[in-house]
Coordinates of C-alpha atoms in Angstrom, one line a residue:
M7 CA -16.2 10.8 20.0
T8 CA -12.8 12.4 19.5
V9 CA -10.4 10.7 17.1
R10 CA -7.0 12.3 17.1
L11 CA -4.3 11.8 14.4
S12 CA -0.6 12.3 15.1
T13 CA 1.5 14.6 13.0
Q14 CA 3.2 11.6 11.2
L15 CA -0.2 9.9 10.4
R16 CA -1.4 13.2 8.9
N17 CA 1.8 13.4 6.9
N18 CA 1.4 9.8 5.6
L19 CA -2.2 10.4 4.6
V20 CA -1.3 13.5 2.5
G21 CA 1.8 11.8 1.2
S22 CA 2.4 8.5 -0.6
T23 CA 1.5 6.2 2.4
G24 CA -2.2 5.4 3.1
F25 CA -3.9 4.5 6.3
A26 CA -3.8 0.7 6.0
A27 CA -0.1 0.7 5.0
T28 CA 0.8 3.1 7.8
F29 CA -0.7 0.8 10.4
A30 CA 0.0 -2.6 8.7
N31 CA 1.2 -5.1 11.4
G32 CA 0.8 -2.5 14.1
V33 CA -1.1 -2.9 17.4
I34 CA -3.7 -1.1 19.5
N35 CA -2.9 -0.2 23.1
I36 CA -5.9 0.0 25.5
Y37 CA -5.6 2.5 28.4
T38 CA -7.6 3.7 31.4
G39 CA -8.7 7.3 31.8
S40 CA -9.0 10.0 29.2
Q41 CA -7.0 10.2 26.1
P42 CA -4.1 12.8 25.8
A43 CA -4.7 16.2 24.2
T44 CA -3.0 15.0 21.0
A45 CA -1.8 11.8 19.5
D46 CA 1.7 13.3 19.6
S47 CA 1.5 13.4 23.4
A48 CA 2.7 10.7 25.7
A49 CA 0.3 8.0 26.7
T50 CA -1.7 8.5 29.9
G51 CA -3.4 6.0 32.2
T52 CA -2.7 2.4 32.8
L53 CA -2.0 0.0 30.0
L54 CA -4.8 -2.6 30.1
G55 CA -3.8 -4.7 27.1
T56 CA -2.4 -4.7 23.6
V57 CA -4.7 -5.8 20.7
T58 CA -2.9 -8.1 18.2
L59 CA -4.0 -10.7 15.7
S60 CA -5.8 -13.4 17.8
S61 CA -4.1 -12.2 21.0
G62 CA -0.8 -13.4 19.7
A63 CA 2.6 -12.3 21.0
F64 CA 3.9 -9.1 19.3
T65 CA 7.4 -7.7 18.9
D66 CA 8.0 -4.2 17.5
G67 CA 9.4 -4.3 14.0
V68 CA 8.2 -7.8 13.3
S69 CA 5.0 -8.5 11.3
T70 CA 4.0 -11.7 13.3
N71 CA 0.6 -11.1 15.0
G72 CA 0.4 -7.5 13.9
L73 CA -3.0 -6.1 12.9
T74 CA -4.1 -6.2 9.3
F75 CA -6.7 -4.4 7.2
G76 CA -8.9 -5.5 4.3
S77 CA -9.2 -3.8 0.9
P78 CA -10.4 -0.2 1.0
A79 CA -13.9 0.5 -0.4
S80 CA -15.9 3.7 -0.5
G81 CA -13.3 5.6 1.4
A82 CA -13.2 3.1 4.3
V83 CA -10.9 0.3 5.4
A84 CA -11.9 -2.3 8.0
K85 CA -10.0 -4.8 10.2
S86 CA -9.1 -8.2 8.8
G87 CA -8.9 -11.3 10.9
T88 CA -9.5 -11.7 14.6
W89 CA -8.4 -8.7 16.7
S90 CA -8.2 -9.4 20.4
F91 CA -6.2 -9.1 23.6
N92 CA -5.8 -10.5 27.1
G93 CA -5.9 -8.0 30.0
V94 CA -2.5 -7.2 31.5
D95 CA -4.0 -5.2 34.4
N96 CA -7.4 -4.5 36.0
G97 CA -9.2 -1.3 35.1
T98 CA -11.9 0.5 33.1
A99 CA -10.9 1.0 29.4
G100 CA -11.2 4.7 28.5
W101 CA -9.2 5.2 25.3
F102 CA -7.0 3.5 22.7
R103 CA -4.0 4.2 20.6
L104 CA -3.5 2.5 17.2
R105 CA 0.2 2.6 16.5
G106 CA 2.4 1.4 13.7
N107 CA 4.8 -1.5 13.7
A108 CA 7.8 0.5 14.7
A109 CA 8.9 0.7 18.3
D110 CA 6.7 3.1 20.3
A111 CA 7.4 3.4 24.0
G112 CA 4.4 5.7 24.4
G113 CA 6.3 8.9 24.9
S114 CA 5.8 12.2 23.1
S115 CA 6.6 12.0 19.4
T116 CA 5.8 13.8 16.2
S117 CA 7.5 11.2 14.0
L118 CA 5.4 8.1 15.0
P119 CA 2.0 7.4 13.3
R120 CA -0.7 7.1 15.9
L121 CA -4.5 7.3 16.0
D122 CA -6.1 7.9 19.4
G123 CA -9.8 7.5 20.2
T124 CA -12.3 7.0 23.0
I125 CA -13.7 3.6 24.3
A126 CA -17.1 2.9 25.8
T127 CA -19.9 0.3 25.4
S128 CA -21.7 2.5 22.9
G129 CA -21.3 5.9 21.1
A130 CA -17.4 5.9 21.3
D131 CA -14.7 5.6 18.6
M132 CA -14.3 2.0 19.7
N133 CA -17.1 0.2 21.4
L134 CA -16.4 -2.8 23.6
S135 CA -19.1 -5.1 25.0
N136 CA -17.4 -4.8 28.4
I137 CA -15.0 -1.9 29.3
N138 CA -14.1 -3.5 32.7
I139 CA -10.8 -5.3 31.8
T140 CA -9.3 -7.9 34.2
T141 CA -5.9 -9.5 34.1
G142 CA -5.9 -12.5 31.8
A143 CA -9.4 -12.0 30.6
P144 CA -9.8 -12.1 26.8
T145 CA -11.5 -9.3 24.8
T146 CA -12.3 -9.3 21.1
I147 CA -12.6 -6.2 18.9
D148 CA -15.7 -7.1 16.8
T149 CA -15.5 -4.1 14.4
F150 CA -12.9 -1.5 13.5
T151 CA -13.3 0.7 10.5
Y152 CA -11.5 3.9 9.5
T153 CA -13.4 6.1 7.1
Q154 CA -11.7 9.0 5.3
P155 CA -14.2 11.9 5.1
A156 CA -15.2 12.9 1.6
A157 CA -15.2 16.6 2.5

C-alpha cells in the first residue's frame, strides 16, 4: 500500500485546513495501471470512472454530488453517504486519486490537494469487490477512511 499526498494536501494538514475540509465535495478518479511517482504528478492510465455521491453528476466548483465525510474520531475520518460510480471505460482498476472540489484536469500541480493510492480486491489502499470495470456498470465504495498517524 502506497498512499501519496500532494504538496498542497500536506500544506493544508499542517495549516488551518484539515483533511475532511480539504476534500469536502470533491471526487475520486479511478484509473488503470500504476499510480504516478507523486500525487503532484500528472495522472497516468485510463480514467475508468469518477466516484461521486450516489453516482450523481459532478461539476468542478459546485458542491452537488461531491463526496462528504463524517465527524472525525480517534484521528480518523470516514466517508459519509453512498459513494459510487458508473464505469466510463473498460479496464482493470489499479489506482485512485482523491481530489478536492476545484477544477483538476489531472496534470502536474503542487497547488491542488490530492491523495493517491492503490486499488485491489484486498490489501490495497482502496479495496473493491471487483477491479474489472466495464462501461456503464455501477461500483460502490463500501468503506473509505483516512487515519492520521499518531506518531
